[in-house]
PDB file of C-alpha atoms in Angstrom:
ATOM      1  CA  UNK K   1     -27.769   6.075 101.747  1.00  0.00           C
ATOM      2  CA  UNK K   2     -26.551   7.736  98.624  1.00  0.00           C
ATOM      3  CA  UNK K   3     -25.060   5.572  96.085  1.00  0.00           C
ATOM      4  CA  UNK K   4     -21.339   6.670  94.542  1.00  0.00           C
ATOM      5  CA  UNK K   5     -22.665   4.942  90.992  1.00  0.00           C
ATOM      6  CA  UNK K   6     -25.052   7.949  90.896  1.00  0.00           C
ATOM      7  CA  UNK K   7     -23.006  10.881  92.764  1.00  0.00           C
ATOM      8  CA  UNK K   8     -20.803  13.604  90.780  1.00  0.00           C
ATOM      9  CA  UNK K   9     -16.852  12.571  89.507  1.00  0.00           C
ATOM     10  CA  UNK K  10     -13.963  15.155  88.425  1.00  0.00           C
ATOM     11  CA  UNK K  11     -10.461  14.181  86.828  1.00  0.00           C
ATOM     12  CA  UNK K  12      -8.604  16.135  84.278  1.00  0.00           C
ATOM     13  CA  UNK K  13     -11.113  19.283  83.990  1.00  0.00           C
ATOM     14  CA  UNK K  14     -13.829  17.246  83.153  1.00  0.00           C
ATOM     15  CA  UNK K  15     -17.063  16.883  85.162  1.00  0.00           C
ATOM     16  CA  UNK K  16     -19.356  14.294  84.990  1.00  0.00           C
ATOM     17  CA  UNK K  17     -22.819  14.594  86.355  1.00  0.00           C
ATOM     18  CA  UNK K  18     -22.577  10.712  87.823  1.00  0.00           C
ATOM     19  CA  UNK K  19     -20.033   7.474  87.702  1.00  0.00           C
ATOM     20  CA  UNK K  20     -21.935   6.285  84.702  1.00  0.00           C
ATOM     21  CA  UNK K  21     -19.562   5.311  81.377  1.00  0.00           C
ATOM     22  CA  UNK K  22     -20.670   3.704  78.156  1.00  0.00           C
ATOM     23  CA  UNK K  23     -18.104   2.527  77.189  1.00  0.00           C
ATOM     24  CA  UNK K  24     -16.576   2.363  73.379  1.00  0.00           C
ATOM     25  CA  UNK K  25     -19.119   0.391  70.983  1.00  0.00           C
ATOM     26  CA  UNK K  26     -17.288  -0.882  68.225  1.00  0.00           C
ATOM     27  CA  UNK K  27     -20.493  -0.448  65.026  1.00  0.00           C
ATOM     28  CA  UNK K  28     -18.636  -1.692  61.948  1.00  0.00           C
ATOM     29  CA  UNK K  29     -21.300   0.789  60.347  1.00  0.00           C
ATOM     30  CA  UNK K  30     -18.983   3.875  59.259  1.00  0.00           C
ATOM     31  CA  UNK K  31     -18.689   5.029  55.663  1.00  0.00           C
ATOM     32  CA  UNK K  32     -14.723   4.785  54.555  1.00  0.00           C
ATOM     33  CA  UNK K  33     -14.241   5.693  58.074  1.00  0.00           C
ATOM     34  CA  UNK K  34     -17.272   8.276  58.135  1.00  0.00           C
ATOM     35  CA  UNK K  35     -19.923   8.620  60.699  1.00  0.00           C
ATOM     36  CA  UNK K  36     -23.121   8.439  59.205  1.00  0.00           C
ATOM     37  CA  UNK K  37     -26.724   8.763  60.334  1.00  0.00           C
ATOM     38  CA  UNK K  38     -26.440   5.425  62.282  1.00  0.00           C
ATOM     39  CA  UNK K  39     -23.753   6.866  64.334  1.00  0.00           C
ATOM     40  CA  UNK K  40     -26.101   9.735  64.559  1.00  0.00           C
ATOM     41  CA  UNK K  41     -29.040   7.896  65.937  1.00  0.00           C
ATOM     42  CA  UNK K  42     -26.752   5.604  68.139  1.00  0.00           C
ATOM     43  CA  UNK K  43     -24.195   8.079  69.735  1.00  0.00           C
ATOM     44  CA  UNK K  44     -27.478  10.134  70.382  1.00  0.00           C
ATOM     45  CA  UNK K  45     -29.866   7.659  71.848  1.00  0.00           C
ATOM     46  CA  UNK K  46     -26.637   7.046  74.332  1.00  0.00           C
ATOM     47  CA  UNK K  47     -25.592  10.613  75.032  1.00  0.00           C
ATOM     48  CA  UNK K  48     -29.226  11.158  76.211  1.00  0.00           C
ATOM     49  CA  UNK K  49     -29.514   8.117  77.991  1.00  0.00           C
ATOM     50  CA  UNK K  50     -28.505   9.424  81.618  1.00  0.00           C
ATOM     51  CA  UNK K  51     -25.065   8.135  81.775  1.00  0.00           C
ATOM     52  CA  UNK K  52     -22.321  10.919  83.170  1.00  0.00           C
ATOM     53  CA  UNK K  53     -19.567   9.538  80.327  1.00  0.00           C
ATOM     54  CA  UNK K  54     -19.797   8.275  76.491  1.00  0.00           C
ATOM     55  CA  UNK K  55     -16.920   7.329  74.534  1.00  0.00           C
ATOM     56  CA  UNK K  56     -17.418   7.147  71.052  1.00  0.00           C
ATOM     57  CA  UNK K  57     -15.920   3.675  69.818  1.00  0.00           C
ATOM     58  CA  UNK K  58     -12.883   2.576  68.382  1.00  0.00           C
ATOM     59  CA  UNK K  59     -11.847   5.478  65.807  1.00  0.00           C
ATOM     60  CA  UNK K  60      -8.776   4.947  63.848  1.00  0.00           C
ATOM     61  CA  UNK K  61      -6.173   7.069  63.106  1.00  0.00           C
ATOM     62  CA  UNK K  62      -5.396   5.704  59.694  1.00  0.00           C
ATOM     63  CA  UNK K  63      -7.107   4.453  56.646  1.00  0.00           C
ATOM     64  CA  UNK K  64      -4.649   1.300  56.645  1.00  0.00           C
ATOM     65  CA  UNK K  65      -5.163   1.227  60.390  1.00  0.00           C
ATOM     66  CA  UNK K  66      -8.751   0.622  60.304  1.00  0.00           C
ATOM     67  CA  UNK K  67      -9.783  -3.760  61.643  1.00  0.00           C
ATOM     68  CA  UNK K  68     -12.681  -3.875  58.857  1.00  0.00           C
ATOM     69  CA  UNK K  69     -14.193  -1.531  55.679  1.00  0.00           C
ATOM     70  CA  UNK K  70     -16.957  -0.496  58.134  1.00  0.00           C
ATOM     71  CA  UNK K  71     -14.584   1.345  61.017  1.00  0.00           C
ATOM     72  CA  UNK K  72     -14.812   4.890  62.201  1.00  0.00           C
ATOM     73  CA  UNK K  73     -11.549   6.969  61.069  1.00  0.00           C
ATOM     74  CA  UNK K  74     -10.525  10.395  61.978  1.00  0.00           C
ATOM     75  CA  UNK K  75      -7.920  10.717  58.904  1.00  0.00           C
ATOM     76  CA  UNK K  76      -9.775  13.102  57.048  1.00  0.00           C
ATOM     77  CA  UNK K  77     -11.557  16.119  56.412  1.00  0.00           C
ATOM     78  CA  UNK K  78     -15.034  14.602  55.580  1.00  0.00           C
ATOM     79  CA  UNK K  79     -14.346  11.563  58.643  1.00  0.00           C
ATOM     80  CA  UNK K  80     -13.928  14.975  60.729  1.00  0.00           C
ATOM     81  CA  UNK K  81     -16.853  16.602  59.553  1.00  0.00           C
ATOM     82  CA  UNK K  82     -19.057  13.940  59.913  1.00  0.00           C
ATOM     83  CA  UNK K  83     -18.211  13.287  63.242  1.00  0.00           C
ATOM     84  CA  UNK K  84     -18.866  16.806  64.305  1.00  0.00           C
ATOM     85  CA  UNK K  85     -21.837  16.491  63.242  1.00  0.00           C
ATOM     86  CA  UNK K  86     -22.597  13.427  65.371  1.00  0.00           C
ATOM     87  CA  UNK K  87     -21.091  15.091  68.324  1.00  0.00           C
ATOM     88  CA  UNK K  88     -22.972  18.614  67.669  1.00  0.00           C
ATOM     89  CA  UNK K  89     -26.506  16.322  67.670  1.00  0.00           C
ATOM     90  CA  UNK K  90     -24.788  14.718  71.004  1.00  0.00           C
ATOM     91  CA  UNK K  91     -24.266  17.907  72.536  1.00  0.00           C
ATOM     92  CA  UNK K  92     -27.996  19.540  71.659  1.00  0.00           C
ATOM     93  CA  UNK K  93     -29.707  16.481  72.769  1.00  0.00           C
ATOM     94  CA  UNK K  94     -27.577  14.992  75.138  1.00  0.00           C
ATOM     95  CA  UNK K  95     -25.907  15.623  78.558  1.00  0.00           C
ATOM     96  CA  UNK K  96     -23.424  13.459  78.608  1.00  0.00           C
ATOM     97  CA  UNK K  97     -19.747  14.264  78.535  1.00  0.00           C
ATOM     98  CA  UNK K  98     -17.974  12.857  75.244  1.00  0.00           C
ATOM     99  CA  UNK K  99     -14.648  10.653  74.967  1.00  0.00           C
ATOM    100  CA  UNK K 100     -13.845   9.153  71.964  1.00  0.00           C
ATOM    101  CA  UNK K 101     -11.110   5.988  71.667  1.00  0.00           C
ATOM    102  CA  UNK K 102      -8.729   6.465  69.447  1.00  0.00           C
ATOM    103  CA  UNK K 103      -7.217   3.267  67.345  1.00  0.00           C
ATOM    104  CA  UNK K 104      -5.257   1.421  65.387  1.00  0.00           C
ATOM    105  CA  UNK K 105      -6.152  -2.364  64.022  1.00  0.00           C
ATOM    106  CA  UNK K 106      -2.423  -3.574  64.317  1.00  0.00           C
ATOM    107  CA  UNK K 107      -2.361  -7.192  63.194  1.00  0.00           C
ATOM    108  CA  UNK K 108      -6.489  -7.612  63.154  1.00  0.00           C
ATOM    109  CA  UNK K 109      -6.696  -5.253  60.075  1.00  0.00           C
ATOM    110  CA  UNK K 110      -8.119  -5.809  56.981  1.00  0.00           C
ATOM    111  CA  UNK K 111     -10.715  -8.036  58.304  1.00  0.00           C
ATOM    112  CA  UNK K 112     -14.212  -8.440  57.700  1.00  0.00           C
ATOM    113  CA  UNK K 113     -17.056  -7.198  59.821  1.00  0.00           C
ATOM    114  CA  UNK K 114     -17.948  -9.992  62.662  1.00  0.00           C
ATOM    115  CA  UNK K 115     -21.070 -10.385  60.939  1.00  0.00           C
ATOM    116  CA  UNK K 116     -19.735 -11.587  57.552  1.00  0.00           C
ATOM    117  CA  UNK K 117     -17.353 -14.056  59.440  1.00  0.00           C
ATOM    118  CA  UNK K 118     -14.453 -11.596  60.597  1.00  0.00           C
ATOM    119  CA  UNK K 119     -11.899 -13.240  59.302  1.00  0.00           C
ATOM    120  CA  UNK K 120      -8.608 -11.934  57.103  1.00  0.00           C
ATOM    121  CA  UNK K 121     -10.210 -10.048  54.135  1.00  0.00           C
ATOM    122  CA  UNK K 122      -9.361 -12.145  50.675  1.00  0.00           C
ATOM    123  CA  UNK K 123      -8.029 -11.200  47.381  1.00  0.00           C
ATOM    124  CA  UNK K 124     -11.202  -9.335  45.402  1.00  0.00           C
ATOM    125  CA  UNK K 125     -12.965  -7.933  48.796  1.00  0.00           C
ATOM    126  CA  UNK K 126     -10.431  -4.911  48.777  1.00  0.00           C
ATOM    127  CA  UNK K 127      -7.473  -6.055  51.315  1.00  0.00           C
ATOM    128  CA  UNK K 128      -5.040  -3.647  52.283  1.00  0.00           C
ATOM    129  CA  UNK K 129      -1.292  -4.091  54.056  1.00  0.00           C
ATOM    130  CA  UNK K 130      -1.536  -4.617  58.199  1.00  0.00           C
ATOM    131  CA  UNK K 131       1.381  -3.246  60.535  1.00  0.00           C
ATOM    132  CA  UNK K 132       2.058  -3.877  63.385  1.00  0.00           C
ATOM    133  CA  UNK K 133       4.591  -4.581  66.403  1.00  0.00           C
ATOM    134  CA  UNK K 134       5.997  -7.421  64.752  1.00  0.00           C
ATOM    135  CA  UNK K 135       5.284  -9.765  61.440  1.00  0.00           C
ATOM    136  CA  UNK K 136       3.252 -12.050  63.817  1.00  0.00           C
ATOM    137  CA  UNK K 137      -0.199 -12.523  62.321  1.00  0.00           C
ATOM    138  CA  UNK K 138      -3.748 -12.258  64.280  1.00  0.00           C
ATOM    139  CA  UNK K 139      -4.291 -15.602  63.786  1.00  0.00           C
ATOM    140  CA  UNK K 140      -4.158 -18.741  61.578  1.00  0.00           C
ATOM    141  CA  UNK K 141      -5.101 -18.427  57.911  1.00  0.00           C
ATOM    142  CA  UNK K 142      -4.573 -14.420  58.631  1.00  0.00           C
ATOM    143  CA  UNK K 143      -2.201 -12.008  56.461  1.00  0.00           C
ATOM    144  CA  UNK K 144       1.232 -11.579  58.315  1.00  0.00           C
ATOM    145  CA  UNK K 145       1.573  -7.990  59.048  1.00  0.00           C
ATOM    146  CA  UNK K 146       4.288  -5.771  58.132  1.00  0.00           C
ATOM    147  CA  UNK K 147       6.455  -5.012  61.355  1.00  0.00           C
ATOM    148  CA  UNK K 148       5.404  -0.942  62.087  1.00  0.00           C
ATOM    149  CA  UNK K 149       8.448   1.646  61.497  1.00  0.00           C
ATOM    150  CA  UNK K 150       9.460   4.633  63.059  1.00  0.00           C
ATOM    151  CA  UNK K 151       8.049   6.177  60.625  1.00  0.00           C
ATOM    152  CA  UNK K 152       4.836   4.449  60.207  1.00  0.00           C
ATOM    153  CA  UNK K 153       4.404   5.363  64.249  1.00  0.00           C
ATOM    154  CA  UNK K 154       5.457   9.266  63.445  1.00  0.00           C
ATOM    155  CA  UNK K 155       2.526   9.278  60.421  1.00  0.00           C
ATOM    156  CA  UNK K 156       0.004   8.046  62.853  1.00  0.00           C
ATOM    157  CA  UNK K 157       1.195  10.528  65.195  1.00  0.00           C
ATOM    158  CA  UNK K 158       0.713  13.156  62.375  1.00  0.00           C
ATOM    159  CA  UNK K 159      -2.350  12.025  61.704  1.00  0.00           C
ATOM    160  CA  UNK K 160      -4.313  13.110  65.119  1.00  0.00           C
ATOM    161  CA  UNK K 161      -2.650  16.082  65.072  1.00  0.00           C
TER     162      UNK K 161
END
């Protein structure tokens, strides 16, 4: 009996050699929101790895929209460029069809990476303003966010454009 994990899937235009999905890795490892060579070695390793689907992790749409220092961003020209170059390396190496999940922190921004404690960034460690659907913060001892604008939802909107 053939197994429907390993068998061929279509939606939208895309096909996918099998059922397989990896699904979106948050890394805390970009460079002011730019992939670098551990995205490289990473996104690779996984786009060779057999799977039908990878979806590149949590990329946000913002500078101010990023959850810690370390996120991936797609707000720029050198964020864009160095993500084509992880998905170029993807593509030679790889057979795996590429998503990517596209972000914003809301009220977890301005944090720190899980790994130095993930909490609320302080005063000194470069903090920046959080939106979000209403001034509710993330949690105790966190920043209360700025409730998001029409306008601050148009400029994110801009910004994947």
């Amino acid at each position: 009996m053939t197994s429907a994990l390993f068998s061929p899937l279509a939606f939208a235009g895309v096909n996918l050699d099998n059922r397989i999905a990896v699904s979106p890795m948050c890394q805390y490892s970009a460079d002011d929101g730019c992939a670098n060579d551990w995205h490289l070695t990473h996104l690779g390793m996984l786009a060779n790895s057999g799977a039908g689907l990878l979806v590149v992790e949590a990329t946000h749409v913002e500078r101010l929209g990023r959850i810690t220092h370390g996120c991936l961003g797609l707000y720029s020209d050198a964020n864009e460029a160095a993500l084509k170059r992880v998905v170029d390396q993807c593509r030679r190496i790889g057979v795996a069809k590429l998503g990517i999940q596209l972000a914003h922190s809301g009220r977890k921004g301005s944090a720190q990476r899980p790994w130095e404690g993930g909490q609320s960034l302080k005063a000194g460690a470069d903090p920046w303003e959080t939106i979000a659907p209403s001034a509710m913060p993330f949690g105790p001892d966190w920043a209360i966010p700025r409730a998001m604008t029409e306008e601050d939802m148009a400029r994110g909107e801009r910004s994947i454009r």
